[in-house]
Amino acid sequence: MTRTRAEDSTTSRQVSDIETRTINTIRFLSADAVQRAESGHPGTPMALAPVAYVLWRDHLRHNPQDPEWPGRDRFVLSAGHASMLLYSLLHLTGYDLPMEEIKNFRQWGSKTPGHPEAHLTEGVETTTGPLGQGFANGVGMALAERLLADEFNEDGFPIVDHHVYAICSDGDLMEGIASEAASLAGHLGLGKLVYLYDDNRITIDGSTDLAFTEDVPARFEAYGWHVSSVEDANDLAAVDSAIEEAKAETGRPSLISVRSHIGYGSPNKQDTAAAHGAPLGEEEVRLTKENLGWPPEKTFYVPDGVYDHMREAIGRGKSQQAEWKKLFDEYEAAHPEKAERYKRWRTRDPKEGWEEALPEFEATSEGGKELATRKASGLTLNELAPEVGYLIGGSADLTGSNKTDVEGRGDFQKENPSGRYFRFGVREHAMAGISNGMALHGGIQPYAGTFLIFSDYLRPSLRLSALMEQPVVYVFTHDSIGLGEDGPTHQPVEHLMALRAIPNLTLIRPADANEAAEAWAAAVKNTEGPTALALTRQKLPIFDREELTSAEGLRRGAYVLREPEGMPEVLLLGSGSEVQHALQAARSLEGEGIEAQVVSMPSWELFDEQPESYREEVLPPSVPARVSIEAGVTQGWERYVGTEGTAIGVDRFGASAPGETVMEEYGLTAERVAEEARQLVG
């Protein structure tokens, strides 16, 4: 049964004057900032100010003067529309967020954007706003905490030991990603996870009765969570008691359902949708201040004593961090090798010589077997993972297809936190959101596997990986119509271009096994954004690197795979499984006296970062005759083939048949490349 804190008479307490002043300061800094910006969401900060006050004042372990201290608790505002609640807390507790930034809420160049952004504002743990994302991120942070605690803690040295707190809303819990993440968190028994659910019963359209009438506590009990309720967000003692109870629950994540009143104190807009996504209005702000005993003529007002009261967090944080530092120093003395490895994991610094673990695959022409790039990826990962220990991930129920498991790494489970492989289940979206949380936590570079077609299911989280500059590796297999019989529902067509459209995402589509190995090296080195690997189901020939150039060219995005004997008359460009056809076409054209330069283009993003001189070496401007081939939509290839070139691709949906048949029927062949080249050369 759900425990209701208000029913426990022992939770009552007298609220002090300084507590009341501080809570109202949080409320009116938020209301004033939204009003000044003429944009924003004032209602939730006004409702949850007491809850946030109790959490930040009495429970959250953090040091405002060192927001990156690894021993801190993590706080996630999943209800990112309530950003002014977080900004007010950061300002009052002493983070580097001065009053000027509060006044510049939602303005150009400010550190107080409309929704919190982790890479922009000190003290913000994750970028939230798209509802449900923060919920999943928090699960990832708690998962990382448990894994790292198992990896590094020793008896008497709990160097990894902290909680993850979050505030989530009705909107968060309506989004499917939250359901996916909550289900997995309950299964894994993530006991360091404490979520405060803002049950204000209002959304943008009006009352939640319009669309959301389920029993939320019962749902979370069914997920395996510990659940309690607080009947009044203003009951500080009940909130405090519920958080203490949640912290004491170590075997299950906790949800505290808090009944609040959106726009609390507003005479005309409390408990209405009008307090949700728009300023209260100057007159209503004045009336609200009068109603709560606040000076109506003052804006951005912080009464005497409030800063001193809230900035006690600095002293506490310094003391807590000093205790942690002392513990770590003793740990380092007792376990120097583990301490050194902990530091490397924290900074994602692989041990020296890690690239020597990259396998080299024998050319098909020299006796090597043809190999799907998904298979080569899996073989590479098995060699690389022991050298780059923090490279840890899993798959959305497609392990055998994605080749993402690593020999010797068991499954991470509630009963087995020593496992280093994640079974995310059929939960692509949550998998990506959880991976973001693990990356944000630090100490792990997560990878996540599924089919390329299902990048659609996780795209919002992948986009946030890029926005937050987090080094998540997405392992996308079955990358084209070449997968065959499963048909158009499973054959990606527009997906390569759709991923290329996301800023700060590096997409790599290797052409053979050795390029696949190099793709993993590039992914490990890319620590400022996500990498997506697009890998084949079907087997491909392994190129003879004695005849052709080195696969290390992949690291520059595109490279000349085969040079003609003389000056090139035509450029043949390709990515992934279609590069083999460009090579075959070049050899055929050579027999006809046509000089063709073959360019493997596994990553547009890496290529575009190269100096102009290199790009012109690979794609000489003097050669306008160009043919590209890629098993996807042709839109976008014009930037490389130009107005006089030809792009061969798939500008319609796929078909159910053996992969080779589909490729041939769609014209993805060496013969087609050669014919287009002949026509361009004339």
XYZ file of C-alpha atoms in Angstrom:
682
model
C 0.000 0.000 0.000
C 1.090 3.536 -0.707
C 2.047 5.338 2.502
C 0.527 8.804 2.925
C 2.835 11.051 4.886
C 0.146 13.570 5.880
C -1.662 10.797 7.771
C 1.318 10.491 10.130
C 0.765 13.094 12.868
C 4.436 12.926 13.868
C 5.403 14.751 10.666
C 3.854 18.088 11.672
C 6.213 20.922 12.505
C 6.191 24.671 12.787
C 7.605 26.338 9.693
C 10.133 28.999 10.688
C 10.139 32.536 9.384
C 13.399 32.036 7.471
C 11.964 28.926 5.796
C 8.855 30.821 4.718
C 10.932 33.739 3.409
C 13.262 31.430 1.520
C 10.460 29.444 -0.077
C 8.688 32.618 -1.162
C 11.974 33.974 -2.506
C 12.212 30.927 -4.766
C 8.622 31.465 -5.838
C 8.958 35.121 -6.687
C 12.380 34.994 -8.306
C 10.719 32.520 -10.651
C 7.564 34.566 -11.171
C 9.487 37.812 -11.680
C 11.898 36.253 -14.177
C 9.079 34.772 -16.250
C 7.170 38.035 -16.129
C 10.203 40.069 -17.199
C 10.912 37.674 -20.083
C 7.212 37.657 -20.998
C 7.720 33.961 -21.555
C 8.005 30.837 -19.447
C 6.309 28.575 -16.912
C 5.783 30.180 -13.486
C 3.235 27.788 -12.009
C 5.363 24.750 -11.214
C 8.206 26.654 -9.489
C 5.605 28.398 -7.326
C 4.015 25.068 -6.430
C 7.183 23.093 -5.786
C 9.299 25.710 -4.045
C 8.722 24.048 -0.618
C 9.580 20.577 -1.948
C 12.724 21.776 -3.691
C 13.707 23.747 -0.606
C 13.565 20.674 1.638
C 15.467 18.544 -0.851
C 18.229 21.065 -1.534
C 18.518 22.361 2.018
C 18.297 19.124 4.005
C 19.229 16.207 1.745
C 21.192 17.024 -1.393
C 24.956 16.463 -1.075
C 26.628 19.009 -3.344
C 29.272 21.713 -3.347
C 28.218 24.882 -5.178
C 31.888 25.848 -5.545
C 32.776 22.556 -7.271
C 29.805 21.348 -9.339
C 31.875 18.523 -10.854
C 32.780 16.866 -7.539
C 32.217 13.170 -8.356
C 30.937 12.311 -4.868
C 27.931 14.623 -5.150
C 24.318 13.598 -5.378
C 22.734 14.230 -8.773
C 19.600 16.341 -9.148
C 17.528 16.136 -12.319
C 14.707 18.534 -13.129
C 12.846 16.282 -15.523
C 10.048 18.854 -15.577
C 12.386 21.133 -17.492
C 9.691 23.708 -18.194
C 10.072 24.641 -14.504
C 13.627 25.788 -15.212
C 13.334 28.906 -13.042
C 12.900 26.653 -10.019
C 16.342 25.209 -10.686
C 17.920 28.557 -11.562
C 16.578 30.098 -8.353
C 18.054 27.246 -6.319
C 21.424 27.488 -8.058
C 21.554 31.244 -7.531
C 20.529 31.172 -3.881
C 22.839 28.306 -2.899
C 25.905 29.981 -4.356
C 26.568 28.528 -7.790
C 28.086 30.777 -10.433
C 24.724 32.108 -11.537
C 24.477 35.760 -10.497
C 21.266 37.750 -10.228
C 21.939 39.327 -13.610
C 21.494 35.904 -15.182
C 18.197 35.432 -13.350
C 17.031 38.754 -14.741
C 18.148 37.704 -18.233
C 16.015 34.570 -18.233
C 15.410 33.333 -21.779
C 17.474 36.132 -23.319
C 20.248 35.950 -25.903
C 23.547 34.779 -24.459
C 22.225 34.153 -20.945
C 22.993 31.095 -18.820
C 19.303 30.800 -17.991
C 17.716 29.424 -21.171
C 14.074 28.446 -21.353
C 14.894 24.855 -20.466
C 17.999 23.745 -18.532
C 21.064 22.907 -20.630
C 23.832 20.836 -19.068
C 26.637 22.103 -21.279
C 25.720 25.729 -20.634
C 24.827 26.321 -16.980
C 26.989 25.353 -14.022
C 25.141 22.993 -11.696
C 22.703 21.698 -14.325
C 23.227 17.943 -14.564
C 21.287 17.277 -17.762
C 19.430 19.033 -20.546
C 15.701 18.652 -20.018
C 12.581 20.007 -21.611
C 11.384 17.207 -23.880
C 9.287 15.447 -21.275
C 10.396 12.068 -19.990
C 14.031 12.600 -20.977
C 15.197 13.636 -17.522
C 13.336 10.694 -16.041
C 15.347 8.299 -18.219
C 18.590 10.221 -17.635
C 18.177 9.812 -13.889
C 17.770 6.071 -14.286
C 21.028 6.038 -16.247
C 22.805 8.028 -13.553
C 21.614 5.608 -10.860
C 22.650 2.663 -13.004
C 26.117 4.189 -13.457
C 26.394 4.803 -9.707
C 25.655 1.189 -8.924
C 27.989 -0.186 -11.575
C 30.886 2.078 -10.596
C 30.352 1.318 -6.915
C 30.692 -2.370 -7.720
C 33.736 -1.722 -9.897
C 35.719 0.465 -7.525
C 34.471 0.357 -3.923
C 36.442 -1.648 -1.399
C 35.651 -2.508 2.212
C 35.841 0.716 4.171
C 36.196 2.786 1.008
C 32.767 3.630 -0.476
C 34.181 6.209 -2.910
C 31.094 5.811 -5.129
C 28.056 6.252 -2.885
C 25.448 8.849 -3.741
C 21.794 9.324 -4.602
C 20.032 10.511 -7.723
C 17.041 12.786 -7.118
C 14.581 14.059 -9.683
C 11.434 16.121 -9.924
C 9.044 14.836 -12.570
C 5.633 15.966 -13.748
C 2.395 14.562 -15.115
C 3.749 15.236 -18.596
C 6.908 13.250 -17.892
C 4.871 10.269 -16.784
C 2.606 10.423 -19.826
C 5.550 10.059 -22.202
C 6.348 6.483 -23.133
C 10.062 6.849 -22.458
C 9.336 7.293 -18.742
C 7.329 4.074 -18.647
C 10.149 2.206 -20.395
C 12.782 3.607 -18.036
C 10.675 3.106 -14.894
C 10.055 -0.524 -15.785
C 13.772 -1.202 -16.200
C 14.697 0.729 -13.038
C 12.265 -1.372 -11.036
C 13.606 -4.573 -12.557
C 17.170 -3.588 -11.693
C 16.274 -2.478 -8.154
C 18.073 0.874 -8.378
C 17.719 1.838 -4.721
C 19.674 5.096 -4.928
C 16.981 6.602 -7.172
C 14.442 8.969 -5.544
C 11.837 10.715 -7.713
C 9.427 13.399 -6.517
C 6.304 13.382 -8.675
C 4.539 16.738 -8.915
C 0.877 15.762 -8.836
C -0.604 19.168 -9.653
C -3.260 17.712 -11.976
C -2.854 20.428 -14.587
C -1.354 20.309 -18.089
C -1.283 22.863 -20.889
C -4.719 21.849 -22.143
C -6.298 21.951 -18.690
C -7.096 19.366 -16.047
C -5.368 15.992 -16.273
C -8.893 14.545 -16.190
C -8.928 15.234 -19.933
C -6.416 12.484 -20.677
C -4.600 11.158 -17.604
C -6.701 9.500 -14.922
C -4.616 6.446 -14.047
C -3.460 5.613 -10.534
C 0.183 6.659 -10.808
C 1.339 5.271 -7.427
C -0.255 1.911 -8.251
C 1.488 1.863 -11.616
C 4.869 2.420 -10.002
C 4.177 -0.187 -7.347
C 3.551 -2.599 -10.217
C 6.920 -1.617 -11.689
C 8.548 -2.675 -8.420
C 9.119 0.795 -6.968
C 8.781 1.889 -3.354
C 5.945 4.429 -3.332
C 4.743 7.017 -0.824
C 2.530 10.093 -0.958
C 2.601 13.596 0.482
C -0.810 15.240 0.539
C 0.417 18.837 0.686
C 3.570 20.184 -0.973
C 3.699 22.880 1.719
C 4.018 20.305 4.500
C 7.786 20.480 4.930
C 7.901 17.810 7.601
C 5.965 15.344 5.444
C 8.244 16.007 2.482
C 11.317 15.586 4.659
C 10.021 12.356 6.164
C 9.139 10.905 2.753
C 12.628 11.628 1.408
C 14.214 10.054 4.486
C 12.066 6.966 4.023
C 13.017 6.775 0.344
C 16.724 7.047 1.172
C 16.351 4.189 3.639
C 14.902 1.959 0.912
C 17.987 0.405 -0.701
C 16.445 -2.383 -2.745
C 13.982 -0.428 -4.883
C 13.771 2.962 -6.578
C 11.357 5.338 -4.859
C 8.542 7.534 -6.107
C 7.122 10.187 -3.789
C 3.808 11.475 -5.098
C 3.396 15.078 -3.925
C 0.053 16.840 -4.228
C 0.741 20.444 -5.182
C -1.142 23.457 -6.487
C 0.209 24.965 -9.678
C 0.624 28.721 -9.402
C 0.372 28.482 -5.610
C -0.778 31.745 -4.048
C -2.160 33.279 -7.239
C -5.688 34.474 -6.427
C -7.009 33.980 -9.964
C -4.712 31.434 -11.611
C -3.836 28.832 -8.973
C -4.876 25.330 -10.085
C -5.498 26.465 -13.663
C -3.713 25.906 -16.955
C -3.194 29.674 -17.126
C -0.378 29.274 -14.601
C 1.410 26.670 -16.681
C 2.960 28.043 -19.843
C 2.578 31.807 -19.693
C 3.451 34.680 -17.355
C 0.917 35.429 -14.667
C 0.665 39.023 -15.793
C 1.901 42.066 -13.873
C -1.350 42.592 -11.995
C -1.636 38.930 -11.022
C 1.987 38.872 -9.835
C 1.203 41.901 -7.644
C -1.901 40.244 -6.229
C -0.001 37.015 -5.561
C 2.724 38.860 -3.675
C 0.131 40.601 -1.553
C -1.616 37.294 -0.940
C 1.594 35.684 0.353
C 2.742 38.720 2.329
C 5.467 39.741 -0.118
C 6.353 43.365 -0.911
C 4.313 43.888 -4.095
C 6.481 46.748 -5.389
C 9.725 44.774 -5.262
C 11.047 42.538 -8.036
C 13.891 40.023 -7.815
C 13.819 40.627 -4.079
C 15.919 38.502 -1.728
C 15.128 39.324 1.919
C 17.761 39.573 4.615
C 19.028 36.227 5.810
C 17.950 34.187 2.801
C 21.363 34.137 1.128
C 23.051 33.227 4.413
C 20.486 30.510 5.023
C 20.775 28.897 1.598
C 24.509 29.403 1.179
C 25.200 27.284 4.189
C 25.281 24.713 1.385
C 28.756 25.989 0.505
C 30.207 25.193 3.908
C 28.428 21.856 4.084
C 29.499 21.003 0.561
C 33.131 21.887 1.221
C 33.092 19.725 4.334
C 31.414 16.802 2.557
C 33.836 17.040 -0.338
C 36.811 17.248 2.025
C 35.609 14.075 3.748
C 35.285 12.381 0.393
C 38.743 13.594 -0.677
C 40.260 12.241 2.541
C 38.549 8.917 1.927
C 39.791 8.841 -1.656
C 43.361 9.677 -0.617
C 43.301 6.759 1.820
C 41.778 4.574 -0.889
C 44.497 5.605 -3.302
C 47.176 4.693 -0.763
C 45.603 1.307 -0.107
C 44.579 0.504 -3.687
C 46.802 2.582 -5.991
C 46.080 0.639 -9.195
C 42.324 0.836 -8.699
C 42.529 4.533 -7.878
C 44.492 5.184 -11.045
C 41.976 3.256 -13.101
C 39.124 5.163 -11.438
C 40.722 8.437 -12.522
C 41.127 7.188 -16.093
C 37.510 6.066 -16.225
C 36.376 9.446 -14.894
C 38.230 11.271 -17.682
C 37.616 8.557 -20.302
C 41.333 8.194 -20.804
C 42.129 4.709 -22.164
C 45.357 3.114 -21.082
C 48.393 3.573 -23.261
C 48.594 1.282 -26.259
C 44.855 0.602 -26.405
C 44.743 0.930 -30.191
C 47.026 -2.063 -30.515
C 44.002 -4.148 -29.576
C 42.252 -3.235 -32.835
C 42.094 -6.385 -34.965
C 43.362 -6.583 -38.531
C 41.243 -8.661 -40.891
C 42.767 -10.629 -43.726
C 41.733 -9.613 -47.226
C 39.240 -11.838 -48.995
C 41.617 -12.074 -51.942
C 44.282 -13.440 -49.602
C 42.097 -16.131 -48.086
C 40.081 -14.128 -45.575
C 36.375 -14.821 -45.379
C 33.776 -12.243 -46.299
C 32.459 -10.606 -43.156
C 29.455 -8.471 -42.303
C 30.524 -5.193 -40.719
C 28.247 -5.963 -37.752
C 30.304 -9.116 -37.192
C 33.576 -7.222 -37.572
C 32.247 -4.640 -35.129
C 31.499 -7.341 -32.573
C 34.924 -8.907 -32.960
C 36.530 -5.483 -32.575
C 34.480 -4.696 -29.481
C 35.564 -7.945 -27.867
C 39.202 -7.016 -28.369
C 38.752 -3.357 -27.468
C 36.536 -3.568 -24.380
C 39.176 -5.089 -22.069
C 41.545 -2.264 -23.025
C 38.905 0.473 -22.716
C 37.132 -0.819 -19.612
C 34.709 2.082 -19.348
C 33.272 1.223 -22.775
C 30.165 -0.534 -21.466
C 26.788 -1.043 -23.087
C 24.145 -3.355 -24.390
C 21.289 -3.846 -26.796
C 17.525 -3.410 -27.019
C 16.808 -7.156 -27.157
C 18.917 -7.609 -30.311
C 22.191 -8.828 -28.861
C 22.646 -11.672 -31.330
C 21.917 -9.373 -34.243
C 23.857 -6.335 -33.067
C 26.903 -8.359 -31.903
C 27.222 -6.059 -28.891
C 27.985 -8.577 -26.164
C 31.532 -9.059 -24.891
C 32.901 -12.453 -23.908
C 33.439 -12.723 -20.169
C 31.122 -9.840 -19.302
C 28.025 -11.127 -17.564
C 24.653 -9.407 -17.555
C 24.191 -6.457 -15.219
C 21.251 -7.423 -13.017
C 19.857 -6.582 -9.593
C 21.504 -9.692 -8.201
C 24.634 -9.245 -10.321
C 25.893 -5.632 -10.342
C 29.247 -7.060 -11.430
C 27.797 -7.726 -14.878
C 29.005 -5.363 -17.558
C 26.419 -5.973 -20.249
C 23.000 -4.310 -20.275
C 19.859 -6.070 -21.396
C 17.681 -3.038 -22.114
C 14.746 -5.093 -23.376
C 12.563 -3.838 -26.216
C 12.972 -0.260 -25.032
C 14.960 1.642 -27.665
C 13.980 5.113 -26.506
C 14.705 4.510 -22.834
C 17.940 2.746 -23.775
C 19.186 5.928 -25.400
C 17.933 8.190 -22.600
C 19.496 5.924 -19.979
C 22.744 5.884 -21.960
C 22.749 9.674 -21.879
C 22.357 9.521 -18.113
C 25.279 7.127 -17.769
C 27.455 9.387 -19.911
C 26.405 12.490 -17.968
C 27.170 10.765 -14.683
C 30.737 10.219 -15.804
C 33.001 7.209 -15.634
C 31.326 5.304 -18.476
C 31.249 5.632 -22.254
C 28.026 3.779 -23.014
C 27.095 2.066 -26.254
C 23.589 1.089 -27.301
C 22.575 -1.373 -29.993
C 19.520 -1.786 -32.197
C 18.584 -1.913 -35.894
C 19.154 1.261 -37.921
C 15.443 1.352 -38.760
C 14.699 1.738 -35.040
C 16.803 4.864 -34.766
C 13.378 6.407 -35.321
C 12.302 5.026 -31.935
C 15.180 6.660 -30.076
C 15.865 9.733 -32.175
C 14.748 12.297 -29.538
C 17.284 10.909 -27.063
C 19.982 10.624 -29.716
C 19.383 14.276 -30.619
C 19.937 15.176 -26.977
C 23.152 13.128 -26.940
C 24.356 15.501 -29.639
C 22.983 18.627 -27.986
C 24.599 17.718 -24.656
C 27.879 16.687 -26.337
C 27.801 13.234 -24.743
C 29.979 10.421 -26.194
C 27.329 7.732 -26.515
C 28.069 5.146 -29.221
C 25.029 3.954 -31.157
C 25.521 0.567 -32.812
C 22.994 0.429 -35.660
C 23.000 -2.830 -37.620
C 20.909 -4.021 -40.594
C 21.732 -0.739 -42.263
C 20.033 -0.991 -45.677
C 17.709 -2.810 -48.047
C 20.535 -5.349 -48.192
C 19.180 -6.986 -45.037
C 16.661 -8.642 -47.314
C 13.651 -10.743 -46.472
C 12.270 -8.776 -43.511
C 11.093 -6.258 -46.062
C 10.374 -2.533 -46.142
C 9.261 -2.261 -42.500
C 12.787 -3.220 -41.453
C 14.797 -1.805 -44.356
C 16.103 1.704 -43.603
C 15.997 4.067 -46.555
C 15.905 7.656 -45.292
C 17.707 6.976 -42.021
C 21.304 7.711 -42.995
C 20.358 11.169 -44.217
C 18.060 11.727 -41.252
C 20.944 11.044 -38.875
C 23.315 13.229 -40.877
C 20.875 16.083 -40.330
C 21.549 16.080 -36.567
C 24.289 18.593 -35.631
C 27.240 17.207 -33.655
C 26.403 13.577 -34.450
C 29.160 11.633 -36.184
C 27.740 8.932 -38.453
C 30.173 6.278 -39.678
C 29.239 3.650 -42.267
C 32.277 1.410 -42.775
C 32.861 -0.343 -46.106
C 34.604 -3.469 -44.851
C 35.813 -5.204 -41.700
C 38.962 -3.118 -41.286
C 37.007 0.101 -41.651
C 34.645 -1.244 -38.960
C 37.607 -1.667 -36.592
C 38.756 1.864 -37.335
C 35.217 3.125 -36.759
C 35.377 1.904 -33.166
C 38.689 3.689 -32.672
C 37.116 6.894 -33.965
C 34.139 6.427 -31.639
C 36.343 5.992 -28.564
C 38.237 9.150 -29.459
C 35.068 11.166 -30.021
C 34.443 12.402 -26.483
C 32.518 15.569 -27.394
C 29.476 14.073 -29.029
C 27.757 10.828 -30.012
C 28.889 8.437 -32.725
C 26.521 6.276 -34.765
C 27.876 3.176 -36.487
C 25.808 1.936 -39.452
C 26.653 -1.736 -40.002
C 25.603 -4.407 -42.466
C 23.771 -7.633 -41.879
C 25.085 -9.082 -45.133
C 28.661 -10.248 -45.616
C 31.083 -8.002 -47.495
C 34.480 -8.613 -49.067
C 37.480 -7.470 -47.038
C 39.609 -5.174 -49.166
C 43.246 -5.943 -49.933
C 45.069 -3.099 -48.234
C 48.308 -4.035 -49.999
C 46.637 -3.087 -53.258
C 44.488 -0.289 -51.820
C 45.125 2.370 -49.200
C 44.986 1.894 -45.427
C 41.687 1.699 -43.584
C 43.056 4.348 -41.202
C 41.787 6.809 -43.814
C 38.388 6.310 -42.182
C 39.470 8.574 -39.353
C 39.451 11.479 -41.805
C 35.910 10.712 -42.907
C 36.708 10.060 -46.555
C 39.826 8.964 -48.349
C 41.094 7.838 -51.734
C 40.722 4.090 -51.569
C 42.054 3.449 -55.086
C 44.079 5.903 -57.129
C 44.071 5.766 -60.929
C 47.346 5.424 -62.759
C 46.938 8.808 -64.423
C 44.825 11.889 -63.759
C 41.291 10.938 -62.759
C 38.533 11.513 -65.272
C 35.732 10.473 -62.944
C 35.301 10.141 -59.182
C 33.396 7.159 -57.791
C 32.149 7.814 -54.261
C 30.443 5.432 -51.879
C 29.808 4.426 -48.307
C 29.388 1.101 -46.596
C 28.418 -1.973 -48.566
C 28.299 -0.109 -51.882
C 31.997 0.835 -51.958
C 32.746 -2.636 -53.326
C 30.658 -1.762 -56.386
C 32.586 1.459 -56.937
C 35.820 -0.545 -56.843
C 34.552 -3.096 -59.332
C 33.320 -0.341 -61.611
C 36.707 1.396 -61.502
C 38.479 -1.769 -62.571
C 36.014 -2.233 -65.414
C 36.422 1.369 -66.562
C 40.181 1.076 -66.406
C 39.989 -1.699 -69.001
C 38.173 0.761 -71.243
C 40.825 3.453 -70.777
C 38.786 5.561 -68.321
C 40.694 6.675 -65.216
C 38.488 6.444 -62.124
C 39.377 7.498 -58.566
C 37.502 5.550 -55.890
C 36.651 7.373 -52.681
C 35.360 5.635 -49.577
C 33.187 8.107 -47.623
C 32.252 6.439 -44.338
C 31.663 9.717 -42.466
C 30.610 13.028 -43.948
C 31.037 14.725 -40.589
C 34.652 13.666 -40.132
C 35.431 14.574 -43.741
C 33.924 18.045 -43.449
C 36.208 18.727 -40.467
C 39.331 18.205 -42.581
C 41.372 21.059 -44.068
C 40.255 22.275 -47.463
C 43.532 21.117 -49.005
C 42.846 17.531 -47.944
C 39.232 17.635 -49.098
C 40.313 18.871 -52.506
C 42.920 16.130 -52.697
C 40.211 13.528 -52.163
C 37.634 15.265 -54.365
C 39.599 17.326 -56.929
C 37.517 20.341 -58.016
C 38.870 19.877 -61.532
C 36.908 16.618 -61.916
C 33.182 17.399 -62.224
C 32.287 13.880 -63.409
C 31.264 12.141 -60.204
C 29.083 9.180 -59.295
C 27.992 8.338 -55.756
C 26.409 5.084 -54.635
C 24.722 4.468 -51.294
C 21.788 2.262 -50.321
C 19.663 5.135 -49.060
C 17.914 8.255 -50.288
C 20.046 10.327 -52.641
C 19.042 13.668 -51.123
C 22.200 15.315 -49.832
C 24.756 13.668 -52.092
C 24.619 16.696 -54.387
C 26.972 18.485 -51.997
C 29.703 16.059 -53.091
C 28.760 15.035 -56.649
C 27.792 18.579 -57.666
C 25.315 19.638 -60.316
C 27.003 17.617 -63.055
C 27.293 14.378 -61.119
C 24.954 11.444 -60.531
C 23.767 9.948 -57.233
C 22.718 6.298 -57.229
C 20.541 5.337 -54.297
C 17.132 4.289 -53.035
C 14.440 6.952 -53.262
C 11.559 4.644 -52.425
C 10.813 2.006 -49.808
C 12.369 -1.437 -49.921
C 10.975 -4.858 -50.728
C 10.857 -8.322 -49.218
C 13.267 -10.647 -50.998
C 16.811 -11.936 -50.525
C 19.141 -9.006 -49.973
C 21.231 -9.544 -53.097
C 18.091 -9.644 -55.205
C 16.754 -6.411 -53.751
C 20.104 -4.672 -54.302
C 20.238 -5.798 -57.926
C 16.609 -4.893 -58.643
C 17.223 -1.414 -57.223
C 20.306 -0.895 -59.384
C 22.908 -0.889 -56.631
C 25.498 -2.658 -58.752
C 28.947 -2.156 -60.210
C 27.451 -2.262 -63.688
C 25.175 0.669 -62.906
C 28.070 2.698 -61.489
C 30.206 2.014 -64.547
C 27.395 2.936 -66.923
C 26.699 6.237 -65.160
C 30.417 7.020 -65.202
C 30.660 6.338 -68.933
C 27.807 8.714 -69.633
C 29.392 11.490 -67.541
C 32.777 11.088 -69.153
C 31.078 11.101 -72.538
